[in-house]
PDB file of C-alpha atoms in Angstrom:
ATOM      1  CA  UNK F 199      84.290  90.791 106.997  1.00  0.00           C
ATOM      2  CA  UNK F 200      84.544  90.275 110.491  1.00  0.00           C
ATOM      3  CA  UNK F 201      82.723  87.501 110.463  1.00  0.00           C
ATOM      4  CA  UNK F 202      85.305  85.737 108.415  1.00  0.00           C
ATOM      5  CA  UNK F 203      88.200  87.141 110.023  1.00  0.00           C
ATOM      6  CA  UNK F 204      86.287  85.123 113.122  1.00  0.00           C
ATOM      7  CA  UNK F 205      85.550  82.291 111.737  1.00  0.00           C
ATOM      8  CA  UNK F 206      89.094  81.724 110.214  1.00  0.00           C
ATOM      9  CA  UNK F 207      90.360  82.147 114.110  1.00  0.00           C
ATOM     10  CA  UNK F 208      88.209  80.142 115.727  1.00  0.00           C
ATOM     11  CA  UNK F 209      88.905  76.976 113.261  1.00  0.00           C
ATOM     12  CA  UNK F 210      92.895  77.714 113.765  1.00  0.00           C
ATOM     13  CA  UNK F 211      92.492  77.754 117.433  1.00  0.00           C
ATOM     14  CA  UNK F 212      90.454  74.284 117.283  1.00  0.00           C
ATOM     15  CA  UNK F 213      92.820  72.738 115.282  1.00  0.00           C
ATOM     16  CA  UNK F 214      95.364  73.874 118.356  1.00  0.00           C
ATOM     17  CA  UNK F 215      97.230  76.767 116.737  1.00  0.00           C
ATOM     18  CA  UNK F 216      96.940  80.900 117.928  1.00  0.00           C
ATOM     19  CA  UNK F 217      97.462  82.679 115.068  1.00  0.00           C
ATOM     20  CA  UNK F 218      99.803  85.705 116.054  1.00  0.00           C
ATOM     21  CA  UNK F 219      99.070  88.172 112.901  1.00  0.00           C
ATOM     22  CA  UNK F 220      96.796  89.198 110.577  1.00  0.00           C
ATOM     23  CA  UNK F 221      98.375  89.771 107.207  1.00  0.00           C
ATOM     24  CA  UNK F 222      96.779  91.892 104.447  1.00  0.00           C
ATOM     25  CA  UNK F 223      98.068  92.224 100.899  1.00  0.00           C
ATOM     26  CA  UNK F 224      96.694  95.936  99.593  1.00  0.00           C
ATOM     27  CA  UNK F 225      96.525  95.966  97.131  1.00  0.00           C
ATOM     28  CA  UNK F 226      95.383  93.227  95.455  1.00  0.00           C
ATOM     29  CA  UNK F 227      97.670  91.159  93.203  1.00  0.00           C
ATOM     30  CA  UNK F 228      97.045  90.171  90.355  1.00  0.00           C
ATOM     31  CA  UNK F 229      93.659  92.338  90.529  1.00  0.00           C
ATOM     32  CA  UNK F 230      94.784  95.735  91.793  1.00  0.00           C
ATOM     33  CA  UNK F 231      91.496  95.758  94.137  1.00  0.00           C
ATOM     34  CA  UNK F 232      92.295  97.895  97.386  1.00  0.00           C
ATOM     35  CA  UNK F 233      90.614  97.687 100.527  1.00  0.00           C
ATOM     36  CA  UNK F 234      88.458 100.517 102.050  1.00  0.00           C
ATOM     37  CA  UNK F 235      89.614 102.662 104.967  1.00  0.00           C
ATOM     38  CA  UNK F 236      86.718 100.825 106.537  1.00  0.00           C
ATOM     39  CA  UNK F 237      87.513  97.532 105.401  1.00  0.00           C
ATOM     40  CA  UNK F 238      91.586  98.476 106.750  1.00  0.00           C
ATOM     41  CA  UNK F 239      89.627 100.189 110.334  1.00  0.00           C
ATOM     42  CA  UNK F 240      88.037  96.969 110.970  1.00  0.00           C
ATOM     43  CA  UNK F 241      90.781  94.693 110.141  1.00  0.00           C
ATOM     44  CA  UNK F 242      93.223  96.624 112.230  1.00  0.00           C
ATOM     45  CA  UNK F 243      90.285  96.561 115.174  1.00  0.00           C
ATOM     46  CA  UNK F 244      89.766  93.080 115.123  1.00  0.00           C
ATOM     47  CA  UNK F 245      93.407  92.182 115.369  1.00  0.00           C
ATOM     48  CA  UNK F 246      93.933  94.493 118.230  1.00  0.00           C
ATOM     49  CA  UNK F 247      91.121  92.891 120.293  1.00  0.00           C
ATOM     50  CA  UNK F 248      92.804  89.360 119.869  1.00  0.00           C
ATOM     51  CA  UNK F 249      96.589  90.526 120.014  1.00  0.00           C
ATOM     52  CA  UNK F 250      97.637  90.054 117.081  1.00  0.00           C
ATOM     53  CA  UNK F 251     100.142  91.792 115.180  1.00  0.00           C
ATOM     54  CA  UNK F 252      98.805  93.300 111.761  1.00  0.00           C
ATOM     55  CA  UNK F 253     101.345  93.152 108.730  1.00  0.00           C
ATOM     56  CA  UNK F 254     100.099  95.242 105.933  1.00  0.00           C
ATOM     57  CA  UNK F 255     101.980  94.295 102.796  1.00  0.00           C
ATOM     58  CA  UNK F 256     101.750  97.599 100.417  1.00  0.00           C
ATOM     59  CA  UNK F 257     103.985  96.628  97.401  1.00  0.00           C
ATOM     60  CA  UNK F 258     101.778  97.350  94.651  1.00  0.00           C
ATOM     61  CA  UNK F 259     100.588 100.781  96.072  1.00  0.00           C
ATOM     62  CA  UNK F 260     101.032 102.651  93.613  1.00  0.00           C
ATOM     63  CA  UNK F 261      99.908  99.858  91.188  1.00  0.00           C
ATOM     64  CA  UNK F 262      96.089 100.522  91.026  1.00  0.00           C
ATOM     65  CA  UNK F 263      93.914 101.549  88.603  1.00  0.00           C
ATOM     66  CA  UNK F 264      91.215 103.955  90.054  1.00  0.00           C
ATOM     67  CA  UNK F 265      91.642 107.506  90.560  1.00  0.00           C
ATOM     68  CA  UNK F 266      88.163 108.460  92.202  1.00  0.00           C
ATOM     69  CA  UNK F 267      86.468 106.961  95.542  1.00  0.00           C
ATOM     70  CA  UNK F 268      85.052 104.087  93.973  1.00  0.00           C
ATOM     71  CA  UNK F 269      85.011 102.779  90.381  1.00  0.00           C
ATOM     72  CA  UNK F 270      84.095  99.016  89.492  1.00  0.00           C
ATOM     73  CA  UNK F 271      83.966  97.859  93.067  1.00  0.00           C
ATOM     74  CA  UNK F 272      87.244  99.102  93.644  1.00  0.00           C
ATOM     75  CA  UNK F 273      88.383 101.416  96.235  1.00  0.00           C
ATOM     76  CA  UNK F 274      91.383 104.027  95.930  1.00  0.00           C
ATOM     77  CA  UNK F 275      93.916 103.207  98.047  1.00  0.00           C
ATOM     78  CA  UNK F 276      94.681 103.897 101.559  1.00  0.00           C
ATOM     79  CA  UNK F 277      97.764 103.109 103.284  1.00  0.00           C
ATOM     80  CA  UNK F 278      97.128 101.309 106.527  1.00  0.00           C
ATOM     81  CA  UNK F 279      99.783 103.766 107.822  1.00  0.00           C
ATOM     82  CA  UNK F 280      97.240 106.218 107.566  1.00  0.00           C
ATOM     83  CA  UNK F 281      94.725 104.116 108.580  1.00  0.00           C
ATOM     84  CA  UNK F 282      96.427 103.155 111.537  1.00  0.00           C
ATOM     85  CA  UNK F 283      97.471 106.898 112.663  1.00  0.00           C
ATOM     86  CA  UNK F 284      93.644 107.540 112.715  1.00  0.00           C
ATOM     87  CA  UNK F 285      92.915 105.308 115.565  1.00  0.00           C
ATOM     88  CA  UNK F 286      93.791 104.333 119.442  1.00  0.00           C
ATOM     89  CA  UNK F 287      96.414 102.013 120.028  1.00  0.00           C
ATOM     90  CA  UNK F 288      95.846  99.452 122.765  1.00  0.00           C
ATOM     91  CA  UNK F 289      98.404 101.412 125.112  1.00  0.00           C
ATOM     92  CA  UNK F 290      97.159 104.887 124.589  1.00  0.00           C
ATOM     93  CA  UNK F 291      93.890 105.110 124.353  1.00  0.00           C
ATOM     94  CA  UNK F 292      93.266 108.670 124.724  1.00  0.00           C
ATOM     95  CA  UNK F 293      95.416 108.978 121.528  1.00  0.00           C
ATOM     96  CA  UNK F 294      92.529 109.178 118.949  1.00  0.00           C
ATOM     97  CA  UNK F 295      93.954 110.809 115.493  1.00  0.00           C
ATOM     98  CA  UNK F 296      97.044 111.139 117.603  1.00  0.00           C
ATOM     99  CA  UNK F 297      99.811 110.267 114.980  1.00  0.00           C
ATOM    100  CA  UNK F 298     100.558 107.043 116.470  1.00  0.00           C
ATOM    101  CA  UNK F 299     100.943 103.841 114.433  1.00  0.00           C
ATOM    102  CA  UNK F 300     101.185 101.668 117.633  1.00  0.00           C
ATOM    103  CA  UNK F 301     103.618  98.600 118.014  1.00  0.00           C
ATOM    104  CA  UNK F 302     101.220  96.278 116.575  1.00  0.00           C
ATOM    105  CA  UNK F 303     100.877  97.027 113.120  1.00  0.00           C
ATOM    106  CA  UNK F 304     104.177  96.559 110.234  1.00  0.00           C
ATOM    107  CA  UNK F 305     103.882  98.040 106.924  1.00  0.00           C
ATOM    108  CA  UNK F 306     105.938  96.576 103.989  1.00  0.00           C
ATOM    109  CA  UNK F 307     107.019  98.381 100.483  1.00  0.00           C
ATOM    110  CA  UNK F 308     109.225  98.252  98.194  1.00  0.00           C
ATOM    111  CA  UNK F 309     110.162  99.309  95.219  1.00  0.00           C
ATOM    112  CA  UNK F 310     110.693  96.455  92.445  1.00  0.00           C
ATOM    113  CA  UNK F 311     106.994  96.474  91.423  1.00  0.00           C
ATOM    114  CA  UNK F 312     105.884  99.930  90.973  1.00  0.00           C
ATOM    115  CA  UNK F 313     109.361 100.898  89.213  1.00  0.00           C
ATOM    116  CA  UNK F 314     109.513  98.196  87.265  1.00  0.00           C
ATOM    117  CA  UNK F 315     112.974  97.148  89.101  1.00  0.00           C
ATOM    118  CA  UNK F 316     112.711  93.606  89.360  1.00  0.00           C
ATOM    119  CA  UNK F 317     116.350  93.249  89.844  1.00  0.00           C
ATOM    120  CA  UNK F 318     116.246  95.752  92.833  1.00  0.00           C
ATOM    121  CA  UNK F 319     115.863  93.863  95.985  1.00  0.00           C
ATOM    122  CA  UNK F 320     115.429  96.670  98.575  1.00  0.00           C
ATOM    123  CA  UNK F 321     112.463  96.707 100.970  1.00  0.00           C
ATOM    124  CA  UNK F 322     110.897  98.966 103.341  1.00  0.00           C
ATOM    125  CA  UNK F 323     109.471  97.729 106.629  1.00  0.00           C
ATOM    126  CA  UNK F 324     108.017 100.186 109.017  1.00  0.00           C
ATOM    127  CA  UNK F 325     106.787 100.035 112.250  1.00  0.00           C
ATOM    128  CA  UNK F 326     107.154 101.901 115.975  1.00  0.00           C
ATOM    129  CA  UNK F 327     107.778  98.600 117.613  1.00  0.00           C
ATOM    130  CA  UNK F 328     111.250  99.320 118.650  1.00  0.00           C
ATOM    131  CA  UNK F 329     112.098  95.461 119.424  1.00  0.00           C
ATOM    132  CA  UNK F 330     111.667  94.333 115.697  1.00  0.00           C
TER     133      UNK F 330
END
């Protein structure tokens, strides 16, 4: 929740640190629970207004177990690619739904856990921010 998100800041800054990103495993390990597009809006939101980069780690996408909206508390999955596409980026604010991920938010992959090639040590880290 927000809430949380807030209350994890504010004890970090007291104790002297800024955090500089949010990160967000989705989905779940060892659970395969995803967030909601919501859930991912919020997150993504909340991050923005303090600065923050948001790292969205997505290596067990394609692990999950649900295939309609909702079953057992779980969501499907959304990418926070999508997610993030669907919303204004801090520099272009007019850009609503514009296809824009923004500099601000990294999405990781990769494919040793949903292939089942542990030995495979290739990653995928996207992003627009053209100084990482």
């Amino acid at each position: 929740t927000e809430s949380s998100l807030e209350d994890a800041y504010t004890r970090s800054m007291d104790q002297g640190h800024r955090p500089a990103m949010l990160l967000i495993t989705n989905p779940n390990n060892p659970t395969g629970s995803c967030y909601s597009a919501e859930e991912l809006k919020m997150a993504l939101s909340w991050a923005r207004k303090k600065g923050m980069f948001l790292i969205c780690d997505e290596i067990y996408a394609n692990t999950t177990h649900t295939t309609t909206q909702m079953v057992d508390n779980h969501h499907v999955f959304t990418s926070m690619f999508n997610v993030a596409l669907s919303i204004p980026t801090p520099t272009n604010e007019e850009n609503i739904g514009g296809g824009v991920l923004g500099d601000d938010v990294l999405v990781m992959y990769g494919f040793s856990k949903d292939f089942g090639l542990s030995g495979l040590r290739v990653g995928i880290l996207y992003t627009e921010n053209r100084e990482l």
